[in-house]
Amino acid sequence: MVIDGQGHDINGTNASGSFGVYSTVSGTTVRNIRINNLVHGVYFLGADGGTILNVSANSTYTDGTGMLISTSANFNQIINSSGTTINGRAIYIYSSSSCNITGSNGTSTESSGVFLSTNSLNNQIINSNGNSNTGPGCYLYSGSNYNRVINSSCAAAGALGIGILLSGSLHNNITNSTGSAPIGQAGIYLYVSSNYNQLADSTALSSTGYGLYLLNSLSNNITGGFASSNYNTAVNLTNADLSILRNITINSSTTCINVSATSGLNSFFHNKLYNCSTYVNNRKTVDANLNMFNTSVGGTAQGNYYGNIAAVAIGDLSGDGYGDSGAVYPYDSGEAEWVGWGADYGPIMNLYSCANITMNNTFYFLASDIPSWTGLTCFNITAENITLDLQGHYINGSNTTNTYGVYSNKFNTTIKNGIISNFASGIYFHKPASNGLILNNTIYSTFLFGPTDTPNGSAIFSGVGAYTFHRIINNTIYTNSSIGIQVGTYNNNISGNFINSTGTGMFTRGQNNRWTNNTVYVSSASYPSLNLYGSYDTVEDNTLLQTGINGIALLESFSDTYNITQNTIEANCTGASVCTGVRIWYSGIWGTQTGSRYSNNKISGYNYGIYIFDPGLLPGRSVFENNTITAERYGIW
């Protein structure tokens, strides 16, 4: 049977016992119709295999329903339809199974938006909304088992409301759905004997109530998603046992997780707890039924992330991302943010915001982007043997003076895998830092560089003085009026970097540094690709491309003792007054002159291949050999 309203209305008078459409016949289809002011808009009683499609059913009758699927009315479909009521259930499935509610909306002022009751099994609520004021947005009640709520939103606006409520219902699956009750009791509430349910990637929100609430329910599995309460506990367990809560982002201005003294054998791990005055309040005392705050994988404890972890004296010696050492290890009531019993033996060492890093011998991992840091230094490292893995995330500063993406003045700092932009210096190693590693980062700098030997205006800046053995490897740098890499220290290895700059590509005042396999493109008429102001450096296998005046500039070095070999130095500056591949300018006048070697370089596109500004000052033992030079005026002048 097909009833097609073709967009027309059925309007009733709220007479007792009235129906818009009533069927006890299998295979009934009701479509394209608006039904108003009857007790039940559409009522299938024991009618199997029917379809309600594109129907609007509104009831203002006391306890009236928009759509009622009742008493073994199985395998029915409610599609792209809406039910609206005052104090009855808007969309109501009673003691019926294997029905689907898809793309539909149920709205009730005083009752439930979507209501499944009394042994309603294997139903699905998909891409639908349930809304209420004082009642639950979506309510699974009394033996409503094995149902699925998928990609749906259930909200309760009033003070007594609950977003999603399960009561006495088992083995249900709530996936990628939201339960919200801004001023109500709870966003998602598993109440009295609601056991063996699964919540996956779902959101539980409240402002004054609990985000997620388990009461007298056991063996639930809650994975992923978000639980939040502005002014109450985000996750609350009362008389709730044997549940697993993992991979949940938990946020509250008060308590993140509260576990009653009568709740035991619950497991919490891989959760992110932040912005809470108390991260854990575990009231369960020491007995055989302790709650656990970490799992174990391959013998390694893996716990939760706590928002203050960077300020806690817990370290990660193994580099697996989980705390395993330190003066206050494990994370427990020794921290003010943990109340009661238990401990986390594997707190996650992730970072989600800028931090001061003060714990020696520790690995840290950035787990999210930091798009708008307005302070000075984002990551301030004042501890030894630190690895900061930015894991492909970016940090973005305010582009003001003395702002640094990452700063370290300690031994053996590693900074890797990040994207850093809009700081006066992206990464700054300050004396007495040594043995650092800057690896595989992308840095954007637009801060106008000032005097050399200062970090402002250098994408990467390695101090000044005899602080040594840094490695700057495989970074990508884009600068506008800034220096790409500035090194004022000794015995560093700068290798495999790519620099695109309108300022100087690379600059050094240090000694004994190795510059190898770098590619530098400078699109400026004023700045060189590599400016050498020190001595004893090796410059090998680099590709230096230019529109400017100098590929390599040697300026007033301490002693002219360079090994410059096998570089490709190219420009397109035909017609310029002085445009040089290698410019030797007052080189060697400050120290013992032992001579440099310039060999096997390929120089082209300049009007001077190698330009010696004052040959009288050039050490006599310098060697020029096997260079291939194509120049507009002179190969060597």
XYZ file of C-alpha atoms in Angstrom:
637
model
C 0.000 0.000 0.000
C 1.297 3.472 -0.943
C -0.101 6.714 0.405
C 1.458 9.647 -1.462
C 0.350 13.001 -0.119
C 2.023 14.854 -3.008
C 2.979 17.661 -0.654
C -0.507 18.208 0.779
C -1.541 18.594 4.436
C -3.699 16.566 6.768
C -4.896 18.821 9.597
C -6.717 17.435 12.612
C -8.409 18.870 15.688
C -6.521 16.896 18.362
C -9.460 14.551 18.788
C -8.836 11.606 21.088
C -7.790 8.450 19.254
C -7.053 10.270 16.001
C -4.369 9.285 13.472
C -2.993 10.888 10.370
C -2.083 7.500 8.890
C -2.702 4.208 10.709
C -1.575 0.840 9.323
C -1.452 -2.772 10.433
C -0.535 -3.917 6.923
C 2.977 -4.961 5.928
C 4.724 -2.994 3.214
C 2.920 0.303 3.815
C 4.574 3.397 2.309
C 3.640 6.904 3.443
C 5.341 9.751 1.635
C 5.326 13.432 0.740
C 2.740 14.572 3.274
C 2.377 16.990 6.198
C 0.281 15.863 9.170
C -0.778 18.222 11.966
C -2.763 18.134 15.219
C -3.661 14.468 15.549
C -2.746 12.177 18.429
C -0.349 10.164 16.270
C 0.844 11.500 12.950
C 1.856 8.117 11.504
C 1.157 4.910 13.442
C 2.391 1.487 12.279
C 1.021 -1.212 14.604
C 2.601 -4.582 13.890
C 3.105 -3.478 10.293
C 6.386 -4.807 8.883
C 8.564 -3.608 6.051
C 7.051 -0.171 5.598
C 8.525 3.193 4.647
C 7.867 6.695 5.942
C 9.493 9.052 3.443
C 9.579 12.838 3.368
C 6.828 13.129 5.969
C 6.325 15.929 8.489
C 4.215 14.824 11.456
C 3.389 17.273 14.248
C 1.335 16.510 17.342
C 0.305 18.898 20.101
C -1.854 16.300 21.861
C -0.861 15.221 25.369
C 1.407 12.191 24.963
C 0.908 12.348 21.217
C 3.640 11.168 18.835
C 4.861 12.324 15.492
C 5.633 8.794 14.305
C 4.985 5.594 16.257
C 6.355 2.197 15.195
C 4.841 -0.242 17.681
C 4.623 -3.879 18.740
C 6.661 -6.054 16.404
C 6.473 -3.565 13.564
C 9.847 -4.648 12.243
C 12.015 -3.683 9.252
C 10.459 -0.261 8.790
C 12.261 2.790 7.383
C 11.844 6.430 8.435
C 13.684 8.521 5.852
C 14.111 12.297 5.512
C 11.163 12.893 7.792
C 10.450 14.940 10.899
C 8.328 14.509 13.991
C 7.456 17.314 16.399
C 5.581 17.030 19.715
C 4.881 18.945 22.907
C 5.063 16.288 25.642
C 5.027 13.046 23.697
C 7.811 11.237 21.869
C 8.542 12.764 18.499
C 9.848 9.573 16.814
C 8.978 6.468 18.842
C 9.940 2.837 18.233
C 8.244 0.528 20.736
C 9.044 -3.161 21.005
C 10.054 -3.308 17.346
C 13.285 -4.333 15.700
C 15.504 -3.836 12.650
C 14.078 -0.429 11.792
C 16.116 2.454 10.388
C 15.744 6.166 11.110
C 17.783 7.931 8.443
C 18.221 11.639 7.754
C 15.313 12.469 10.029
C 14.591 14.840 12.921
C 12.632 14.296 16.103
C 11.866 17.305 18.309
C 9.906 17.281 21.574
C 9.460 20.038 24.103
C 8.973 17.847 27.180
C 9.744 14.283 26.106
C 12.252 12.558 23.818
C 13.196 13.572 20.323
C 13.941 9.946 19.353
C 12.794 7.161 21.699
C 13.470 3.404 21.512
C 11.736 1.374 24.198
C 11.037 -2.100 25.574
C 13.003 -4.729 23.723
C 13.522 -2.725 20.572
C 16.490 -4.505 19.005
C 18.903 -3.955 16.110
C 17.532 -0.588 15.073
C 19.661 2.155 13.530
C 19.575 5.931 13.923
C 21.710 7.329 11.097
C 22.457 10.947 10.155
C 19.518 12.039 12.265
C 18.771 14.510 15.053
C 16.896 14.134 18.304
C 16.090 17.309 20.223
C 14.292 18.010 23.459
C 13.999 20.651 26.107
C 13.396 18.819 29.383
C 13.708 15.247 28.120
C 16.523 13.315 26.436
C 17.389 14.169 22.873
C 17.758 10.432 22.106
C 16.631 7.776 24.597
C 17.240 4.009 24.490
C 15.159 2.464 27.262
C 14.452 -0.883 28.899
C 15.979 -3.674 26.893
C 16.624 -1.612 23.794
C 19.677 -3.641 22.871
C 22.024 -4.018 19.903
C 20.994 -0.713 18.378
C 23.287 1.692 16.520
C 23.410 5.488 16.628
C 25.631 6.696 13.785
C 26.589 10.227 12.698
C 23.701 11.660 14.656
C 23.188 14.579 17.018
C 21.045 14.444 20.137
C 20.553 17.585 22.213
C 18.605 18.666 25.277
C 18.238 22.364 25.955
C 16.677 22.419 29.427
C 18.018 22.079 32.951
C 16.837 18.471 33.299
C 17.798 17.420 29.803
C 20.215 14.720 28.650
C 21.708 14.532 25.182
C 21.855 10.725 24.795
C 20.405 8.508 27.536
C 20.688 4.729 27.788
C 18.715 3.087 30.593
C 18.722 -0.668 31.080
C 19.962 -1.146 27.527
C 22.821 -3.403 26.438
C 25.257 -3.885 23.562
C 24.442 -0.662 21.771
C 26.907 1.149 19.521
C 27.110 4.942 19.384
C 29.527 6.068 16.662
C 30.576 9.553 15.588
C 27.580 11.072 17.308
C 27.063 13.974 19.687
C 25.103 14.154 22.918
C 24.825 17.664 24.309
C 22.966 19.156 27.258
C 24.283 22.691 27.775
C 22.552 23.252 31.121
C 21.286 19.714 31.633
C 22.368 16.630 33.541
C 24.799 15.071 31.076
C 25.808 15.037 27.447
C 25.827 11.207 27.302
C 24.434 9.204 30.224
C 24.672 5.415 30.673
C 22.181 4.772 33.457
C 21.461 1.675 35.596
C 22.341 -1.617 33.968
C 23.342 -0.110 30.664
C 26.153 -2.581 30.124
C 28.422 -3.749 27.303
C 27.810 -0.673 25.185
C 30.359 0.845 22.816
C 30.885 4.540 22.207
C 33.285 5.356 19.381
C 34.496 8.804 18.315
C 31.503 10.483 19.887
C 31.144 13.768 21.737
C 29.592 14.301 25.168
C 29.040 17.954 26.077
C 27.526 19.833 28.965
C 28.047 23.195 30.536
C 26.702 22.693 34.065
C 26.276 18.906 34.079
C 28.591 15.989 33.388
C 29.996 15.540 29.927
C 29.937 11.716 30.136
C 28.226 9.932 33.038
C 28.263 6.205 33.861
C 25.971 5.213 36.749
C 25.419 1.637 37.959
C 26.607 0.313 34.613
C 29.501 -1.972 33.763
C 31.735 -3.252 30.976
C 31.279 -0.349 28.604
C 33.939 0.466 26.011
C 34.379 4.148 25.193
C 36.953 4.981 22.535
C 37.880 8.286 20.940
C 35.815 11.415 20.832
C 35.456 14.272 23.256
C 34.014 14.769 26.748
C 33.657 18.254 28.165
C 31.910 20.197 30.899
C 32.425 23.872 31.509
C 31.502 23.915 35.194
C 31.296 20.282 36.251
C 33.150 16.992 35.868
C 33.857 15.977 32.287
C 33.800 12.182 32.927
C 32.043 10.837 36.010
C 31.808 7.177 37.093
C 29.543 6.186 39.995
C 29.066 2.502 40.863
C 30.491 1.769 37.436
C 32.907 -1.131 36.946
C 34.990 -2.867 34.299
C 34.788 -0.155 31.667
C 37.531 0.999 29.300
C 37.914 4.675 28.401
C 40.651 5.442 25.878
C 41.690 7.977 23.244
C 39.214 10.535 24.578
C 39.925 14.249 24.706
C 38.699 15.373 28.123
C 38.290 19.001 29.115
C 36.795 20.765 32.125
C 37.369 23.831 34.237
C 36.998 21.606 37.312
C 37.664 17.836 37.197
C 38.534 15.823 34.119
C 37.881 12.329 35.528
C 36.031 11.543 38.762
C 35.750 7.918 39.913
C 33.637 7.053 42.934
C 34.836 4.839 45.762
C 32.392 2.177 44.550
C 33.737 2.079 40.988
C 36.523 -0.396 40.273
C 38.481 -2.244 37.626
C 38.078 0.543 35.107
C 40.913 1.366 32.699
C 41.843 4.829 31.448
C 44.619 5.209 28.874
C 45.652 7.201 25.810
C 43.328 10.001 26.876
C 44.138 13.698 26.615
C 43.316 15.599 29.815
C 43.703 19.365 29.761
C 42.407 22.659 31.171
C 41.267 20.872 34.326
C 42.032 22.065 37.836
C 41.996 18.367 38.808
C 42.934 15.830 36.164
C 42.018 12.734 38.183
C 39.990 12.275 41.354
C 40.140 8.536 42.042
C 38.262 7.765 45.240
C 38.713 4.020 44.942
C 40.904 2.913 47.843
C 43.598 0.266 47.739
C 42.083 -3.188 47.232
C 41.920 -5.888 44.591
C 39.642 -3.821 42.353
C 41.842 -0.847 41.606
C 41.234 1.411 38.667
C 44.095 1.544 36.173
C 45.407 4.687 34.518
C 47.735 3.073 32.001
C 47.841 -0.001 29.850
C 50.943 -2.002 28.971
C 52.145 -2.683 25.432
C 55.167 -4.920 25.010
C 56.076 -4.305 28.619
C 55.890 -0.512 28.224
C 53.394 1.416 30.315
C 51.208 3.681 28.173
C 49.009 6.111 30.023
C 47.352 9.471 29.519
C 48.359 12.996 28.587
C 48.132 15.634 31.324
C 48.132 19.290 30.401
C 50.942 20.170 32.819
C 53.290 17.341 31.816
C 56.013 19.658 30.487
C 56.288 21.282 33.911
C 56.450 17.987 35.823
C 59.741 16.309 36.738
C 58.979 13.197 34.706
C 61.209 12.171 31.823
C 61.107 9.860 28.812
C 64.476 8.145 28.636
C 63.468 5.549 26.055
C 62.069 7.978 23.483
C 58.845 6.014 23.044
C 56.673 8.981 24.007
C 55.780 7.772 27.507
C 57.237 8.950 30.799
C 59.406 6.404 32.551
C 61.675 8.276 34.969
C 62.139 11.384 37.048
C 61.921 12.738 40.562
C 58.113 12.564 40.750
C 57.570 9.493 38.540
C 54.941 8.009 38.314
C 52.267 10.657 37.813
C 50.069 10.414 40.909
C 48.895 12.311 43.970
C 52.357 13.814 44.282
C 50.968 16.320 41.794
C 48.297 18.718 42.996
C 46.172 17.893 39.956
C 45.764 14.229 41.026
C 43.538 13.450 43.998
C 43.217 10.039 45.615
C 44.611 6.637 44.798
C 46.308 5.096 41.804
C 49.040 6.254 39.461
C 49.890 6.600 35.796
C 53.140 4.751 35.040
C 53.306 5.908 31.427
C 52.135 9.510 31.105
C 52.148 10.670 27.501
C 54.905 13.184 26.832
C 53.026 15.011 24.083
C 52.887 18.779 23.919
C 49.859 20.676 22.664
C 51.058 24.202 23.353
C 54.262 26.179 23.855
C 56.189 25.203 26.966
C 59.288 25.609 29.104
C 61.215 22.330 28.959
C 63.259 21.812 32.102
C 63.509 18.027 32.577
C 66.839 16.483 31.463
C 67.085 13.376 29.283
C 63.588 13.550 27.836
C 61.803 13.190 24.508
C 58.836 15.458 23.776
C 56.381 15.235 20.900
C 54.226 18.073 19.590
C 50.762 16.643 18.960
C 48.951 19.632 17.430
C 49.583 22.854 15.548
C 50.172 26.103 17.440
C 48.716 28.623 14.979
C 48.974 31.905 16.883
C 51.623 32.149 19.601
C 51.779 35.740 20.864
C 54.478 35.343 23.505
C 58.259 35.463 23.115
C 59.816 31.983 23.017
C 57.476 29.135 22.138
C 59.657 26.232 23.308
C 62.275 27.315 25.838
C 64.705 24.452 26.470
C 66.858 24.782 29.568
C 67.617 21.085 30.110
C 70.225 18.749 28.636
C 69.678 15.825 26.282
C 66.300 16.938 24.963
C 64.628 15.760 21.764
C 61.692 17.848 20.582
C 59.909 16.138 17.696
C 57.372 18.522 16.191
C 55.894 15.635 14.168
C 55.015 17.726 11.136
C 53.074 20.330 13.115
C 53.577 24.043 12.760
C 54.137 26.847 15.231
C 53.390 30.392 14.174
C 54.616 33.468 16.043
C 53.961 37.199 16.074
C 57.044 38.233 14.030
C 58.309 40.645 16.674
C 61.792 41.320 18.049
C 63.391 38.673 20.277
C 60.766 36.038 19.539
C 62.056 32.513 18.972
C 60.256 29.390 17.819
C 62.655 27.138 19.718
C 65.444 28.310 22.034
C 68.095 26.186 23.725
C 71.218 26.978 25.698
C 71.962 23.399 26.718
C 73.932 20.367 25.590
C 72.496 17.914 23.057
C 69.223 19.465 21.947
C 67.469 17.927 18.929
C 64.763 19.853 17.069
C 63.163 17.985 14.194
C 60.212 17.565 11.849
C 58.560 20.939 12.401
C 57.170 23.877 10.480
C 58.117 27.194 12.093
C 57.050 30.631 10.882
C 56.937 34.288 11.877
C 59.543 34.487 14.605
C 62.545 36.815 14.774
C 64.512 33.554 14.717
C 62.925 30.188 14.051
C 65.520 28.138 15.973
C 68.117 29.753 18.229
C 70.983 27.827 19.867
C 72.547 30.177 22.408
C 75.832 29.716 24.236
C 76.828 27.452 25.853
C 74.665 25.099 23.766
C 76.630 22.363 21.985
C 76.144 19.072 20.154
C 72.699 20.074 18.933
C 70.805 18.720 15.941
C 68.380 20.710 13.779
C 66.856 18.183 11.393
C 64.160 18.127 8.743
C 62.398 21.361 9.635
C 60.701 23.883 7.368
C 61.191 27.480 8.479
C 59.624 30.647 7.101
C 61.202 33.961 8.118
C 60.186 37.484 7.121
C 61.832 39.364 9.983
C 64.286 41.958 8.624
C 67.762 40.996 9.779
C 69.698 43.577 11.739
C 73.343 43.380 12.800
C 75.019 40.035 12.239
C 75.908 38.015 15.330
C 72.357 38.518 16.642
C 69.475 36.068 16.198
C 66.895 38.584 14.999
C 66.401 38.053 11.297
C 67.957 34.569 11.010
C 65.765 31.547 10.349
C 68.364 29.409 12.163
C 70.912 31.063 14.441
C 73.728 29.223 16.176
C 75.215 31.598 18.743
C 78.606 33.265 18.811
C 81.781 31.822 20.301
C 83.513 28.496 20.738
C 80.381 26.425 21.376
C 80.549 23.577 18.997
C 79.462 20.508 17.115
C 75.949 21.407 16.022
C 74.454 19.650 13.013
C 72.002 21.515 10.788
C 70.731 18.947 8.312
C 67.999 18.594 5.672
C 66.044 21.717 6.546
C 63.982 23.798 4.119
C 64.122 27.551 4.663
C 62.256 30.411 2.996
C 63.223 33.939 3.990
C 62.280 37.444 2.958
C 65.016 39.939 3.907
C 66.327 37.457 6.472
C 69.389 35.228 6.722
C 68.682 31.558 6.135
C 71.339 30.019 8.414
C 73.728 32.065 10.554
C 76.508 30.253 12.405
C 78.836 32.000 14.812
C 80.192 28.870 16.456
C 82.830 26.254 15.618
C 82.974 22.700 14.273
C 79.437 22.601 12.926
C 78.076 20.504 10.070
C 75.588 22.268 7.787
C 74.402 19.782 5.186
C 71.563 18.978 2.818
C 69.592 22.164 3.429
C 67.482 24.025 0.867
C 67.293 27.816 1.207
C 65.262 30.261 -0.872
C 66.021 33.792 0.269
C 65.909 37.468 -0.608
C 68.596 38.022 2.022
C 71.874 36.215 2.629
C 71.496 32.469 2.241
C 74.138 31.321 4.751
C 76.488 33.353 6.942
C 79.273 32.404 9.341
C 81.770 33.995 11.695
C 82.760 30.617 13.079
C 85.628 28.272 12.325
C 86.095 24.692 11.183
C 82.553 24.407 9.881
C 81.513 22.108 7.030
C 79.011 23.389 4.436
C 78.088 20.464 2.195
C 75.324 19.491 -0.222
C 73.255 22.592 0.413
C 71.123 24.231 -2.272
C 70.764 27.991 -1.924
C 68.811 30.335 -4.171
C 69.107 34.061 -3.466
C 66.814 36.321 -5.478
C 68.421 39.602 -4.497
C 70.967 41.863 -6.136
C 72.528 42.724 -2.775
C 73.261 39.519 -0.877
C 75.469 36.458 -1.403
C 74.411 32.847 -1.214
C 77.212 32.125 1.284
C 79.071 34.751 3.293
C 82.240 33.436 4.974
C 83.566 35.689 7.722
C 85.557 33.110 9.671
C 88.207 30.582 8.682
C 89.138 26.920 8.251
C 85.749 26.063 6.742
C 85.061 23.428 4.098
C 82.556 24.360 1.389
C 81.843 21.311 -0.761
C 79.224 19.999 -3.204
C 76.863 22.931 -2.757
C 74.605 24.408 -5.419
C 74.482 28.192 -5.138
C 72.050 29.952 -7.471
C 71.680 33.695 -7.684
C 70.374 36.846 -9.207
C 72.715 38.826 -6.975
C 76.285 40.008 -6.709
C 78.237 37.192 -5.043
C 77.879 33.440 -4.974
C 80.429 33.083 -2.175
C 81.822 36.125 -0.394
C 84.943 35.882 1.795
C 85.060 38.960 4.008
C 87.922 39.823 6.376
C 88.373 36.274 7.556
C 90.692 35.469 10.442
C 92.937 33.518 8.085
C 92.364 32.492 4.511
C 92.299 28.735 5.047
C 89.234 27.460 3.256
C 88.660 24.381 1.172
C 86.101 25.436 -1.449
C 85.587 22.540 -3.819
C 83.122 20.874 -6.183
C 80.476 23.569 -5.887
C 78.109 24.699 -8.616
C 77.825 28.493 -8.517
C 75.446 30.039 -11.026
C 73.906 33.447 -11.646
C 72.287 35.548 -14.310
C 73.759 38.986 -13.767
C 75.196 39.862 -17.197
C 75.861 43.584 -17.456
C 76.231 44.261 -13.740
C 79.271 46.282 -12.688
C 80.785 43.637 -10.394
C 79.021 40.295 -10.169
C 81.198 37.452 -8.896
C 81.013 33.732 -8.370
C 83.613 33.815 -5.565
C 84.572 37.194 -4.150
C 87.697 37.290 -1.940
C 87.600 40.565 -0.060
C 90.366 41.526 2.419
C 90.701 37.834 3.074
C 93.429 36.648 5.409
C 94.507 39.976 6.884
C 93.760 39.056 10.483
C 95.736 35.896 10.982
C 98.403 33.453 9.922
C 98.131 32.940 6.206
C 98.398 29.278 5.334
C 96.472 29.389 2.078
C 93.138 28.153 0.747
C 92.170 25.732 -1.985
C 89.582 26.570 -4.648
C 89.143 23.490 -6.824
C 86.762 21.702 -9.160
C 84.083 24.372 -8.929
C 81.705 25.183 -11.779
C 81.070 28.913 -11.997
C 78.835 30.505 -14.638
C 76.621 33.491 -15.358
C 78.800 36.088 -13.611
C 80.928 38.807 -15.153
C 83.800 37.775 -12.831
C 84.235 34.096 -12.029
C 86.640 34.588 -9.106
C 87.243 38.173 -8.005
C 90.173 38.966 -5.681
C 89.552 42.422 -4.259
C 93.142 43.049 -3.073
C 95.568 40.453 -4.397
C 98.351 41.935 -2.288
C 96.589 40.589 0.758
C 95.938 37.146 -0.669
C 98.157 34.454 0.881
C 100.669 33.237 -1.607
C 99.975 29.590 -0.901
C 96.320 29.670 -2.002
C 95.592 27.226 -4.815
C 93.138 27.635 -7.700
C 92.815 24.450 -9.739
C 90.456 22.587 -12.066
C 87.709 25.195 -11.839
C 85.355 25.544 -14.807
C 84.466 29.198 -15.245
C 82.175 30.841 -17.771
C 82.178 34.600 -17.224
C 81.229 37.719 -19.155
C 84.540 39.503 -18.421
C 87.166 37.538 -16.507
C 87.485 34.010 -15.222
C 89.843 35.080 -12.418
C 90.556 38.714 -11.727
